[in-house]
mmCIF file with all atom_site columns, C-alpha atoms in Angstrom:
data_model
loop_
_atom_site.group_PDB
_atom_site.id
_atom_site.type_symbol
_atom_site.label_atom_id
_atom_site.label_alt_id
_atom_site.label_comp_id
_atom_site.label_asym_id
_atom_site.label_entity_id
_atom_site.label_seq_id
_atom_site.pdbx_PDB_ins_code
_atom_site.Cartn_x
_atom_site.Cartn_y
_atom_site.Cartn_z
_atom_site.occupancy
_atom_site.B_iso_or_equiv
_atom_site.pdbx_formal_charge
_atom_site.auth_seq_id
_atom_site.auth_comp_id
_atom_site.auth_asym_id
_atom_site.auth_atom_id
_atom_site.pdbx_PDB_model_num
ATOM 1   C CA . MET A 1 1   ? -4.031 64.399 96.964  1.00 0.00 ? 1   MET A CA 1
ATOM 2   C CA . MET A 1 2   ? -2.193 67.024 94.891  1.00 0.00 ? 2   MET A CA 1
ATOM 3   C CA . ILE A 1 3   ? 1.224  66.455 93.384  1.00 0.00 ? 3   ILE A CA 1
ATOM 4   C CA . ASP A 1 4   ? 3.675  68.740 95.176  1.00 0.00 ? 4   ASP A CA 1
ATOM 5   C CA . PHE A 1 5   ? 7.236  68.856 93.844  1.00 0.00 ? 5   PHE A CA 1
ATOM 6   C CA . THR A 1 6   ? 8.203  71.422 96.490  1.00 0.00 ? 6   THR A CA 1
ATOM 7   C CA . LYS A 1 7   ? 8.400  68.512 98.929  1.00 0.00 ? 7   LYS A CA 1
ATOM 8   C CA . ILE A 1 8   ? 11.385 67.116 97.038  1.00 0.00 ? 8   ILE A CA 1
ATOM 9   C CA . GLN A 1 9   ? 12.937 70.328 95.693  1.00 0.00 ? 9   GLN A CA 1
ATOM 10  C CA . ASP A 1 10  ? 15.938 70.018 98.012  1.00 0.00 ? 10  ASP A CA 1
ATOM 11  C CA . SER A 1 11  ? 16.534 66.492 96.647  1.00 0.00 ? 11  SER A CA 1
ATOM 12  C CA . ILE A 1 12  ? 16.258 67.349 92.943  1.00 0.00 ? 12  ILE A CA 1
ATOM 13  C CA . PRO A 1 13  ? 20.011 68.111 92.546  1.00 0.00 ? 13  PRO A CA 1
ATOM 14  C CA . TYR A 1 14  ? 20.764 64.729 94.135  1.00 0.00 ? 14  TYR A CA 1
ATOM 15  C CA . ILE A 1 15  ? 18.517 62.936 91.626  1.00 0.00 ? 15  ILE A CA 1
ATOM 16  C CA . LEU A 1 16  ? 20.042 64.864 88.715  1.00 0.00 ? 16  LEU A CA 1
ATOM 17  C CA . GLN A 1 17  ? 23.510 63.681 89.767  1.00 0.00 ? 17  GLN A CA 1
ATOM 18  C CA . GLY A 1 18  ? 22.416 60.306 88.405  1.00 0.00 ? 18  GLY A CA 1
ATOM 19  C CA . ILE A 1 19  ? 22.516 61.608 84.810  1.00 0.00 ? 19  ILE A CA 1
ATOM 20  C CA . PRO A 1 20  ? 26.332 61.319 84.425  1.00 0.00 ? 20  PRO A CA 1
ATOM 21  C CA . VAL A 1 21  ? 26.151 57.828 85.952  1.00 0.00 ? 21  VAL A CA 1
ATOM 22  C CA . LEU A 1 22  ? 23.492 56.859 83.410  1.00 0.00 ? 22  LEU A CA 1
ATOM 23  C CA . PHE A 1 23  ? 25.591 58.073 80.483  1.00 0.00 ? 23  PHE A CA 1
ATOM 24  C CA . GLN A 1 24  ? 28.720 56.375 81.825  1.00 0.00 ? 24  GLN A CA 1
ATOM 25  C CA . VAL A 1 25  ? 26.915 53.050 81.644  1.00 0.00 ? 25  VAL A CA 1
ATOM 26  C CA . VAL A 1 26  ? 25.188 53.756 78.313  1.00 0.00 ? 26  VAL A CA 1
ATOM 27  C CA . ILE A 1 27  ? 28.219 55.133 76.451  1.00 0.00 ? 27  ILE A CA 1
ATOM 28  C CA . VAL A 1 28  ? 30.638 52.429 77.622  1.00 0.00 ? 28  VAL A CA 1
ATOM 29  C CA . ALA A 1 29  ? 28.072 49.701 76.904  1.00 0.00 ? 29  ALA A CA 1
ATOM 30  C CA . ALA A 1 30  ? 27.267 51.178 73.485  1.00 0.00 ? 30  ALA A CA 1
ATOM 31  C CA . ILE A 1 31  ? 30.934 51.288 72.453  1.00 0.00 ? 31  ILE A CA 1
ATOM 32  C CA . ALA A 1 32  ? 31.642 47.787 73.759  1.00 0.00 ? 32  ALA A CA 1
ATOM 33  C CA . GLY A 1 33  ? 28.377 46.551 72.252  1.00 0.00 ? 33  GLY A CA 1
ATOM 34  C CA . MET A 1 34  ? 29.412 47.959 68.879  1.00 0.00 ? 34  MET A CA 1
ATOM 35  C CA . PHE A 1 35  ? 32.689 46.024 68.914  1.00 0.00 ? 35  PHE A CA 1
ATOM 36  C CA . ILE A 1 36  ? 30.901 42.859 70.035  1.00 0.00 ? 36  ILE A CA 1
ATOM 37  C CA . GLY A 1 37  ? 28.217 43.405 67.402  1.00 0.00 ? 37  GLY A CA 1
ATOM 38  C CA . ILE A 1 38  ? 30.769 43.749 64.600  1.00 0.00 ? 38  ILE A CA 1
ATOM 39  C CA . ILE A 1 39  ? 32.541 40.550 65.662  1.00 0.00 ? 39  ILE A CA 1
ATOM 40  C CA . VAL A 1 40  ? 29.316 38.560 66.032  1.00 0.00 ? 40  VAL A CA 1
ATOM 41  C CA . ALA A 1 41  ? 27.953 39.889 62.738  1.00 0.00 ? 41  ALA A CA 1
ATOM 42  C CA . ALA A 1 42  ? 31.183 38.775 61.036  1.00 0.00 ? 42  ALA A CA 1
ATOM 43  C CA . LEU A 1 43  ? 30.719 35.299 62.535  1.00 0.00 ? 43  LEU A CA 1
ATOM 44  C CA . LYS A 1 44  ? 27.192 35.100 61.167  1.00 0.00 ? 44  LYS A CA 1
ATOM 45  C CA . ILE A 1 45  ? 28.190 35.679 57.548  1.00 0.00 ? 45  ILE A CA 1
ATOM 46  C CA . THR A 1 46  ? 31.226 33.391 57.347  1.00 0.00 ? 46  THR A CA 1
ATOM 47  C CA . LYS A 1 47  ? 31.185 30.276 55.180  1.00 0.00 ? 47  LYS A CA 1
ATOM 48  C CA . SER A 1 48  ? 31.726 27.967 58.162  1.00 0.00 ? 48  SER A CA 1
ATOM 49  C CA . LYS A 1 49  ? 28.442 26.526 59.460  1.00 0.00 ? 49  LYS A CA 1
ATOM 50  C CA . PHE A 1 50  ? 29.926 25.957 62.926  1.00 0.00 ? 50  PHE A CA 1
ATOM 51  C CA . ILE A 1 51  ? 31.132 29.560 63.257  1.00 0.00 ? 51  ILE A CA 1
ATOM 52  C CA . ARG A 1 52  ? 27.777 30.846 61.979  1.00 0.00 ? 52  ARG A CA 1
ATOM 53  C CA . PHE A 1 53  ? 26.083 28.664 64.606  1.00 0.00 ? 53  PHE A CA 1
ATOM 54  C CA . ILE A 1 54  ? 28.167 30.273 67.362  1.00 0.00 ? 54  ILE A CA 1
ATOM 55  C CA . GLY A 1 55  ? 27.192 33.753 66.206  1.00 0.00 ? 55  GLY A CA 1
ATOM 56  C CA . HIS A 1 56  ? 23.487 32.935 65.942  1.00 0.00 ? 56  HIS A CA 1
ATOM 57  C CA . ALA A 1 57  ? 23.517 31.065 69.278  1.00 0.00 ? 57  ALA A CA 1
ATOM 58  C CA . TYR A 1 58  ? 25.028 34.098 71.034  1.00 0.00 ? 58  TYR A CA 1
ATOM 59  C CA . THR A 1 59  ? 22.360 36.349 69.562  1.00 0.00 ? 59  THR A CA 1
ATOM 60  C CA . ALA A 1 60  ? 19.558 33.932 70.432  1.00 0.00 ? 60  ALA A CA 1
ATOM 61  C CA . VAL A 1 61  ? 20.626 33.706 74.071  1.00 0.00 ? 61  VAL A CA 1
ATOM 62  C CA . PHE A 1 62  ? 20.935 37.432 74.689  1.00 0.00 ? 62  PHE A CA 1
ATOM 63  C CA . ARG A 1 63  ? 17.881 38.433 72.640  1.00 0.00 ? 63  ARG A CA 1
ATOM 64  C CA . GLY A 1 64  ? 15.779 35.596 73.997  1.00 0.00 ? 64  GLY A CA 1
ATOM 65  C CA . THR A 1 65  ? 16.211 36.281 77.716  1.00 0.00 ? 65  THR A CA 1
ATOM 66  C CA . PRO A 1 66  ? 15.317 39.381 79.781  1.00 0.00 ? 66  PRO A CA 1
ATOM 67  C CA . LEU A 1 67  ? 18.081 41.929 80.290  1.00 0.00 ? 67  LEU A CA 1
ATOM 68  C CA . ILE A 1 68  ? 17.279 42.128 84.001  1.00 0.00 ? 68  ILE A CA 1
ATOM 69  C CA . LEU A 1 69  ? 17.894 38.350 84.255  1.00 0.00 ? 69  LEU A CA 1
ATOM 70  C CA . GLN A 1 70  ? 21.245 38.694 82.469  1.00 0.00 ? 70  GLN A CA 1
ATOM 71  C CA . LEU A 1 71  ? 22.200 41.503 84.832  1.00 0.00 ? 71  LEU A CA 1
ATOM 72  C CA . ALA A 1 72  ? 21.198 39.456 87.891  1.00 0.00 ? 72  ALA A CA 1
ATOM 73  C CA . ILE A 1 73  ? 23.130 36.384 86.725  1.00 0.00 ? 73  ILE A CA 1
ATOM 74  C CA . ILE A 1 74  ? 26.285 38.433 86.110  1.00 0.00 ? 74  ILE A CA 1
ATOM 75  C CA . HIS A 1 75  ? 26.050 40.361 89.394  1.00 0.00 ? 75  HIS A CA 1
ATOM 76  C CA . PHE A 1 76  ? 24.713 37.717 91.775  1.00 0.00 ? 76  PHE A CA 1
ATOM 77  C CA . GLY A 1 77  ? 25.310 34.398 90.016  1.00 0.00 ? 77  GLY A CA 1
ATOM 78  C CA . LEU A 1 78  ? 28.801 34.547 88.533  1.00 0.00 ? 78  LEU A CA 1
ATOM 79  C CA . PRO A 1 79  ? 30.527 35.323 91.872  1.00 0.00 ? 79  PRO A CA 1
ATOM 80  C CA . GLN A 1 80  ? 29.214 31.967 93.110  1.00 0.00 ? 80  GLN A CA 1
ATOM 81  C CA . LEU A 1 81  ? 30.955 30.209 90.197  1.00 0.00 ? 81  LEU A CA 1
ATOM 82  C CA . THR A 1 82  ? 34.095 32.306 89.828  1.00 0.00 ? 82  THR A CA 1
ATOM 83  C CA . GLY A 1 83  ? 34.640 33.762 93.285  1.00 0.00 ? 83  GLY A CA 1
ATOM 84  C CA . TYR A 1 84  ? 35.113 37.175 91.684  1.00 0.00 ? 84  TYR A CA 1
ATOM 85  C CA . VAL A 1 85  ? 32.690 39.852 92.841  1.00 0.00 ? 85  VAL A CA 1
ATOM 86  C CA . THR A 1 86  ? 31.960 42.716 90.470  1.00 0.00 ? 86  THR A CA 1
ATOM 87  C CA . THR A 1 87  ? 30.654 46.113 91.474  1.00 0.00 ? 87  THR A CA 1
ATOM 88  C CA . GLY A 1 88  ? 27.176 47.134 90.388  1.00 0.00 ? 88  GLY A CA 1
ATOM 89  C CA . TYR A 1 89  ? 28.671 49.422 87.745  1.00 0.00 ? 89  TYR A CA 1
ATOM 90  C CA . GLN A 1 90  ? 30.910 46.676 86.358  1.00 0.00 ? 90  GLN A CA 1
ATOM 91  C CA . SER A 1 91  ? 28.044 44.189 86.259  1.00 0.00 ? 91  SER A CA 1
ATOM 92  C CA . ALA A 1 92  ? 25.817 46.727 84.504  1.00 0.00 ? 92  ALA A CA 1
ATOM 93  C CA . VAL A 1 93  ? 28.417 47.523 81.843  1.00 0.00 ? 93  VAL A CA 1
ATOM 94  C CA . ILE A 1 94  ? 29.105 43.827 81.181  1.00 0.00 ? 94  ILE A CA 1
ATOM 95  C CA . ALA A 1 95  ? 25.415 42.892 80.946  1.00 0.00 ? 95  ALA A CA 1
ATOM 96  C CA . PHE A 1 96  ? 24.439 45.879 78.816  1.00 0.00 ? 96  PHE A CA 1
ATOM 97  C CA . SER A 1 97  ? 27.435 45.415 76.503  1.00 0.00 ? 97  SER A CA 1
ATOM 98  C CA . LEU A 1 98  ? 26.705 41.737 75.897  1.00 0.00 ? 98  LEU A CA 1
ATOM 99  C CA . ASN A 1 99  ? 22.996 42.381 75.399  1.00 0.00 ? 99  ASN A CA 1
ATOM 100 C CA . SER A 1 100 ? 23.512 45.372 73.126  1.00 0.00 ? 100 SER A CA 1
ATOM 101 C CA . GLY A 1 101 ? 26.118 43.448 71.141  1.00 0.00 ? 101 GLY A CA 1
ATOM 102 C CA . ALA A 1 102 ? 23.497 40.834 70.262  1.00 0.00 ? 102 ALA A CA 1
ATOM 103 C CA . TYR A 1 103 ? 21.053 43.419 68.929  1.00 0.00 ? 103 TYR A CA 1
ATOM 104 C CA . ILE A 1 104 ? 23.714 45.441 67.148  1.00 0.00 ? 104 ILE A CA 1
ATOM 105 C CA . SER A 1 105 ? 25.051 42.283 65.483  1.00 0.00 ? 105 SER A CA 1
ATOM 106 C CA . GLU A 1 106 ? 21.666 41.780 63.814  1.00 0.00 ? 106 GLU A CA 1
ATOM 107 C CA . ILE A 1 107 ? 21.586 45.404 62.696  1.00 0.00 ? 107 ILE A CA 1
ATOM 108 C CA . ILE A 1 108 ? 25.091 45.149 61.237  1.00 0.00 ? 108 ILE A CA 1
ATOM 109 C CA . ARG A 1 109 ? 24.423 41.766 59.652  1.00 0.00 ? 109 ARG A CA 1
ATOM 110 C CA . ALA A 1 110 ? 21.381 43.179 57.863  1.00 0.00 ? 110 ALA A CA 1
ATOM 111 C CA . GLY A 1 111 ? 23.413 46.215 56.788  1.00 0.00 ? 111 GLY A CA 1
ATOM 112 C CA . ILE A 1 112 ? 26.246 44.057 55.448  1.00 0.00 ? 112 ILE A CA 1
ATOM 113 C CA . GLN A 1 113 ? 23.881 41.814 53.523  1.00 0.00 ? 113 GLN A CA 1
ATOM 114 C CA . ALA A 1 114 ? 22.237 44.890 52.000  1.00 0.00 ? 114 ALA A CA 1
ATOM 115 C CA . VAL A 1 115 ? 25.542 45.857 50.352  1.00 0.00 ? 115 VAL A CA 1
ATOM 116 C CA . ASP A 1 116 ? 25.634 44.904 46.676  1.00 0.00 ? 116 ASP A CA 1
ATOM 117 C CA . ARG A 1 117 ? 27.024 41.389 46.290  1.00 0.00 ? 117 ARG A CA 1
ATOM 118 C CA . GLY A 1 118 ? 29.147 42.672 43.447  1.00 0.00 ? 118 GLY A CA 1
ATOM 119 C CA . GLN A 1 119 ? 31.324 44.486 46.002  1.00 0.00 ? 119 GLN A CA 1
ATOM 120 C CA . TRP A 1 120 ? 32.274 41.141 47.559  1.00 0.00 ? 120 TRP A CA 1
ATOM 121 C CA . GLU A 1 121 ? 32.875 39.547 44.179  1.00 0.00 ? 121 GLU A CA 1
ATOM 122 C CA . ALA A 1 122 ? 35.096 42.399 43.021  1.00 0.00 ? 122 ALA A CA 1
ATOM 123 C CA . ALA A 1 123 ? 37.125 42.220 46.236  1.00 0.00 ? 123 ALA A CA 1
ATOM 124 C CA . ASP A 1 124 ? 37.468 38.434 45.841  1.00 0.00 ? 124 ASP A CA 1
ATOM 125 C CA . ALA A 1 125 ? 38.637 38.893 42.263  1.00 0.00 ? 125 ALA A CA 1
ATOM 126 C CA . LEU A 1 126 ? 41.329 41.293 43.482  1.00 0.00 ? 126 LEU A CA 1
ATOM 127 C CA . GLY A 1 127 ? 42.484 38.765 46.069  1.00 0.00 ? 127 GLY A CA 1
ATOM 128 C CA . ILE A 1 128 ? 41.658 40.975 49.055  1.00 0.00 ? 128 ILE A CA 1
ATOM 129 C CA . PRO A 1 129 ? 41.535 38.946 52.331  1.00 0.00 ? 129 PRO A CA 1
ATOM 130 C CA . TYR A 1 130 ? 38.082 38.460 53.878  1.00 0.00 ? 130 TYR A CA 1
ATOM 131 C CA . MET A 1 131 ? 38.655 40.550 57.007  1.00 0.00 ? 131 MET A CA 1
ATOM 132 C CA . LYS A 1 132 ? 40.164 43.387 54.979  1.00 0.00 ? 132 LYS A CA 1
ATOM 133 C CA . GLN A 1 133 ? 37.161 43.268 52.640  1.00 0.00 ? 133 GLN A CA 1
ATOM 134 C CA . LEU A 1 134 ? 34.874 43.567 55.638  1.00 0.00 ? 134 LEU A CA 1
ATOM 135 C CA . ARG A 1 135 ? 36.859 46.331 57.344  1.00 0.00 ? 135 ARG A CA 1
ATOM 136 C CA . SER A 1 136 ? 37.778 48.511 54.379  1.00 0.00 ? 136 SER A CA 1
ATOM 137 C CA . ILE A 1 137 ? 35.019 47.975 51.816  1.00 0.00 ? 137 ILE A CA 1
ATOM 138 C CA . ILE A 1 138 ? 31.825 46.489 53.225  1.00 0.00 ? 138 ILE A CA 1
ATOM 139 C CA . LEU A 1 139 ? 31.463 47.961 56.732  1.00 0.00 ? 139 LEU A CA 1
ATOM 140 C CA . PRO A 1 140 ? 31.909 51.627 55.673  1.00 0.00 ? 140 PRO A CA 1
ATOM 141 C CA . GLN A 1 141 ? 29.024 51.195 53.205  1.00 0.00 ? 141 GLN A CA 1
ATOM 142 C CA . ALA A 1 142 ? 26.906 49.251 55.669  1.00 0.00 ? 142 ALA A CA 1
ATOM 143 C CA . PHE A 1 143 ? 27.297 51.802 58.475  1.00 0.00 ? 143 PHE A CA 1
ATOM 144 C CA . LYS A 1 144 ? 25.831 54.535 56.336  1.00 0.00 ? 144 LYS A CA 1
ATOM 145 C CA . ASN A 1 145 ? 22.580 52.555 56.141  1.00 0.00 ? 145 ASN A CA 1
ATOM 146 C CA . ILE A 1 146 ? 22.466 51.271 59.718  1.00 0.00 ? 146 ILE A CA 1
ATOM 147 C CA . LEU A 1 147 ? 23.347 54.467 61.607  1.00 0.00 ? 147 LEU A CA 1
ATOM 148 C CA . PRO A 1 148 ? 19.676 55.362 62.307  1.00 0.00 ? 148 PRO A CA 1
ATOM 149 C CA . ALA A 1 149 ? 19.106 51.860 63.715  1.00 0.00 ? 149 ALA A CA 1
ATOM 150 C CA . ILE A 1 150 ? 22.206 52.229 65.890  1.00 0.00 ? 150 ILE A CA 1
ATOM 151 C CA . MET A 1 151 ? 20.766 55.491 67.241  1.00 0.00 ? 151 MET A CA 1
ATOM 152 C CA . ASN A 1 152 ? 17.554 53.636 68.113  1.00 0.00 ? 152 ASN A CA 1
ATOM 153 C CA . GLU A 1 153 ? 19.606 51.058 70.019  1.00 0.00 ? 153 GLU A CA 1
ATOM 154 C CA . LEU A 1 154 ? 21.276 53.905 71.947  1.00 0.00 ? 154 LEU A CA 1
ATOM 155 C CA . ILE A 1 155 ? 17.833 55.238 72.860  1.00 0.00 ? 155 ILE A CA 1
ATOM 156 C CA . THR A 1 156 ? 16.768 51.769 74.010  1.00 0.00 ? 156 THR A CA 1
ATOM 157 C CA . LEU A 1 157 ? 19.903 51.473 76.148  1.00 0.00 ? 157 LEU A CA 1
ATOM 158 C CA . THR A 1 158 ? 19.130 54.822 77.759  1.00 0.00 ? 158 THR A CA 1
ATOM 159 C CA . LYS A 1 159 ? 15.630 53.712 78.754  1.00 0.00 ? 159 LYS A CA 1
ATOM 160 C CA . GLU A 1 160 ? 16.730 50.276 79.933  1.00 0.00 ? 160 GLU A CA 1
ATOM 161 C CA . SER A 1 161 ? 19.557 51.774 81.982  1.00 0.00 ? 161 SER A CA 1
ATOM 162 C CA . ALA A 1 162 ? 17.050 52.221 84.802  1.00 0.00 ? 162 ALA A CA 1
ATOM 163 C CA . LEU A 1 163 ? 17.573 48.503 85.485  1.00 0.00 ? 163 LEU A CA 1
ATOM 164 C CA . VAL A 1 164 ? 21.023 49.235 86.924  1.00 0.00 ? 164 VAL A CA 1
ATOM 165 C CA . SER A 1 165 ? 19.240 50.482 90.038  1.00 0.00 ? 165 SER A CA 1
ATOM 166 C CA . THR A 1 166 ? 18.534 46.819 90.868  1.00 0.00 ? 166 THR A CA 1
ATOM 167 C CA . VAL A 1 167 ? 22.242 46.209 91.519  1.00 0.00 ? 167 VAL A CA 1
ATOM 168 C CA . GLY A 1 168 ? 22.752 49.376 93.584  1.00 0.00 ? 168 GLY A CA 1
ATOM 169 C CA . VAL A 1 169 ? 24.134 51.736 90.938  1.00 0.00 ? 169 VAL A CA 1
ATOM 170 C CA . LEU A 1 170 ? 23.212 55.287 91.918  1.00 0.00 ? 170 LEU A CA 1
ATOM 171 C CA . ASP A 1 171 ? 21.608 56.324 88.649  1.00 0.00 ? 171 ASP A CA 1
ATOM 172 C CA . ILE A 1 172 ? 18.518 58.511 88.314  1.00 0.00 ? 172 ILE A CA 1
ATOM 173 C CA . MET A 1 173 ? 16.115 55.707 89.216  1.00 0.00 ? 173 MET A CA 1
ATOM 174 C CA . ARG A 1 174 ? 18.044 54.542 92.266  1.00 0.00 ? 174 ARG A CA 1
ATOM 175 C CA . ARG A 1 175 ? 18.460 58.079 93.562  1.00 0.00 ? 175 ARG A CA 1
ATOM 176 C CA . ALA A 1 176 ? 14.724 58.693 93.180  1.00 0.00 ? 176 ALA A CA 1
ATOM 177 C CA . GLN A 1 177 ? 14.079 55.547 95.217  1.00 0.00 ? 177 GLN A CA 1
ATOM 178 C CA . VAL A 1 178 ? 16.520 56.715 97.898  1.00 0.00 ? 178 VAL A CA 1
ATOM 179 C CA . VAL A 1 179 ? 14.752 60.074 98.110  1.00 0.00 ? 179 VAL A CA 1
ATOM 180 C CA . GLY A 1 180 ? 11.396 58.301 98.316  1.00 0.00 ? 180 GLY A CA 1
ATOM 181 C CA . GLY A 1 181 ? 12.649 56.140 101.192 1.00 0.00 ? 181 GLY A CA 1
ATOM 182 C CA . GLU A 1 182 ? 14.078 59.080 103.091 1.00 0.00 ? 182 GLU A CA 1
ATOM 183 C CA . LYS A 1 183 ? 10.954 61.214 102.740 1.00 0.00 ? 183 LYS A CA 1
ATOM 184 C CA . ALA A 1 184 ? 8.395  58.377 102.771 1.00 0.00 ? 184 ALA A CA 1
ATOM 185 C CA . LEU A 1 185 ? 7.143  60.004 99.592  1.00 0.00 ? 185 LEU A CA 1
ATOM 186 C CA . TYR A 1 186 ? 7.514  58.017 96.382  1.00 0.00 ? 186 TYR A CA 1
ATOM 187 C CA . PHE A 1 187 ? 5.235  59.456 93.728  1.00 0.00 ? 187 PHE A CA 1
ATOM 188 C CA . GLU A 1 188 ? 6.942  62.825 93.272  1.00 0.00 ? 188 GLU A CA 1
ATOM 189 C CA . PRO A 1 189 ? 10.570 61.581 93.094  1.00 0.00 ? 189 PRO A CA 1
ATOM 190 C CA . LEU A 1 190 ? 9.649  58.741 90.740  1.00 0.00 ? 190 LEU A CA 1
ATOM 191 C CA . LEU A 1 191 ? 7.579  61.052 88.570  1.00 0.00 ? 191 LEU A CA 1
ATOM 192 C CA . PHE A 1 192 ? 10.460 63.519 88.437  1.00 0.00 ? 192 PHE A CA 1
ATOM 193 C CA . ALA A 1 193 ? 12.811 60.684 87.461  1.00 0.00 ? 193 ALA A CA 1
ATOM 194 C CA . GLY A 1 194 ? 10.366 59.768 84.693  1.00 0.00 ? 194 GLY A CA 1
ATOM 195 C CA . LEU A 1 195 ? 10.427 63.337 83.407  1.00 0.00 ? 195 LEU A CA 1
ATOM 196 C CA . VAL A 1 196 ? 14.235 63.294 83.310  1.00 0.00 ? 196 VAL A CA 1
ATOM 197 C CA . TYR A 1 197 ? 14.257 60.036 81.333  1.00 0.00 ? 197 TYR A CA 1
ATOM 198 C CA . PHE A 1 198 ? 11.631 61.460 78.980  1.00 0.00 ? 198 PHE A CA 1
ATOM 199 C CA . VAL A 1 199 ? 13.689 64.577 78.265  1.00 0.00 ? 199 VAL A CA 1
ATOM 200 C CA . LEU A 1 200 ? 16.854 62.538 77.676  1.00 0.00 ? 200 LEU A CA 1
ATOM 201 C CA . VAL A 1 201 ? 15.106 60.076 75.357  1.00 0.00 ? 201 VAL A CA 1
ATOM 202 C CA . MET A 1 202 ? 13.354 62.843 73.399  1.00 0.00 ? 202 MET A CA 1
ATOM 203 C CA . GLY A 1 203 ? 16.693 64.630 73.011  1.00 0.00 ? 203 GLY A CA 1
ATOM 204 C CA . LEU A 1 204 ? 18.335 61.494 71.641  1.00 0.00 ? 204 LEU A CA 1
ATOM 205 C CA . SER A 1 205 ? 15.323 60.905 69.374  1.00 0.00 ? 205 SER A CA 1
ATOM 206 C CA . LEU A 1 206 ? 15.712 64.376 67.869  1.00 0.00 ? 206 LEU A CA 1
ATOM 207 C CA . ILE A 1 207 ? 19.406 63.727 67.297  1.00 0.00 ? 207 ILE A CA 1
ATOM 208 C CA . GLY A 1 208 ? 18.497 60.422 65.637  1.00 0.00 ? 208 GLY A CA 1
ATOM 209 C CA . GLN A 1 209 ? 16.024 62.172 63.335  1.00 0.00 ? 209 GLN A CA 1
ATOM 210 C CA . GLN A 1 210 ? 18.671 64.688 62.294  1.00 0.00 ? 210 GLN A CA 1
ATOM 211 C CA . VAL A 1 211 ? 21.138 61.871 61.618  1.00 0.00 ? 211 VAL A CA 1
ATOM 212 C CA . GLU A 1 212 ? 18.551 60.081 59.489  1.00 0.00 ? 212 GLU A CA 1
ATOM 213 C CA . LYS A 1 213 ? 17.845 63.255 57.487  1.00 0.00 ? 213 LYS A CA 1
ATOM 214 C CA . ALA A 1 214 ? 21.562 63.788 56.947  1.00 0.00 ? 214 ALA A CA 1
ATOM 215 C CA . MET A 1 215 ? 21.923 60.188 55.755  1.00 0.00 ? 215 MET A CA 1
ATOM 216 C CA . ARG A 1 216 ? 19.078 60.618 53.273  1.00 0.00 ? 216 ARG A CA 1
ATOM 217 C CA . LYS A 1 217 ? 20.567 63.825 51.882  1.00 0.00 ? 217 LYS A CA 1
ATOM 218 C CA . SER A 1 218 ? 24.032 62.318 51.504  1.00 0.00 ? 218 SER A CA 1
ATOM 219 C CA . GLY A 1 219 ? 22.504 59.258 49.845  1.00 0.00 ? 219 GLY A CA 1
#
């Protein structure tokens, strides 16, 4: 049997309408994940063993369990406990933000620890408070080194965003499934969805490569 995209050509615009939905989830989750990651990374490098334990425990939970399970628990499980029902979009943003925050925290932690220890010692000698040291001195230097890794996390989020289809969010994947159900024809719409994801990921990869080159030149 030959692949025939003409059978779904009238549905292609419908599938492409999932692109803005995808980026809404990815961008919001990436921004929220960055804030979470900074906070958790700060917890991991404090002098308090208990606070460090909290930071590492958070990371272990969200890195050690499947994202699709986290999404299912938030969307289907939490309403049973709290009585509050979230939409598919809300559940997706919460799950992706928490998951991304765990990975980003490790990236930031590694970046912070790569900063010369003398920077901390000089700031301590000047009596600069810990949080101000982190915000004004350490993080700006760390971000220069970790930006390529952050871009890789954004690419990973883009690929994993297909999971939001499991909670009814009308992204590219879900729309392709809808088209397949309506036409009783699944291969072409799913293949087309795969091509869209491929183009998006390759575009982000090229941007990441340019960012990395710019970082090397400025270094």
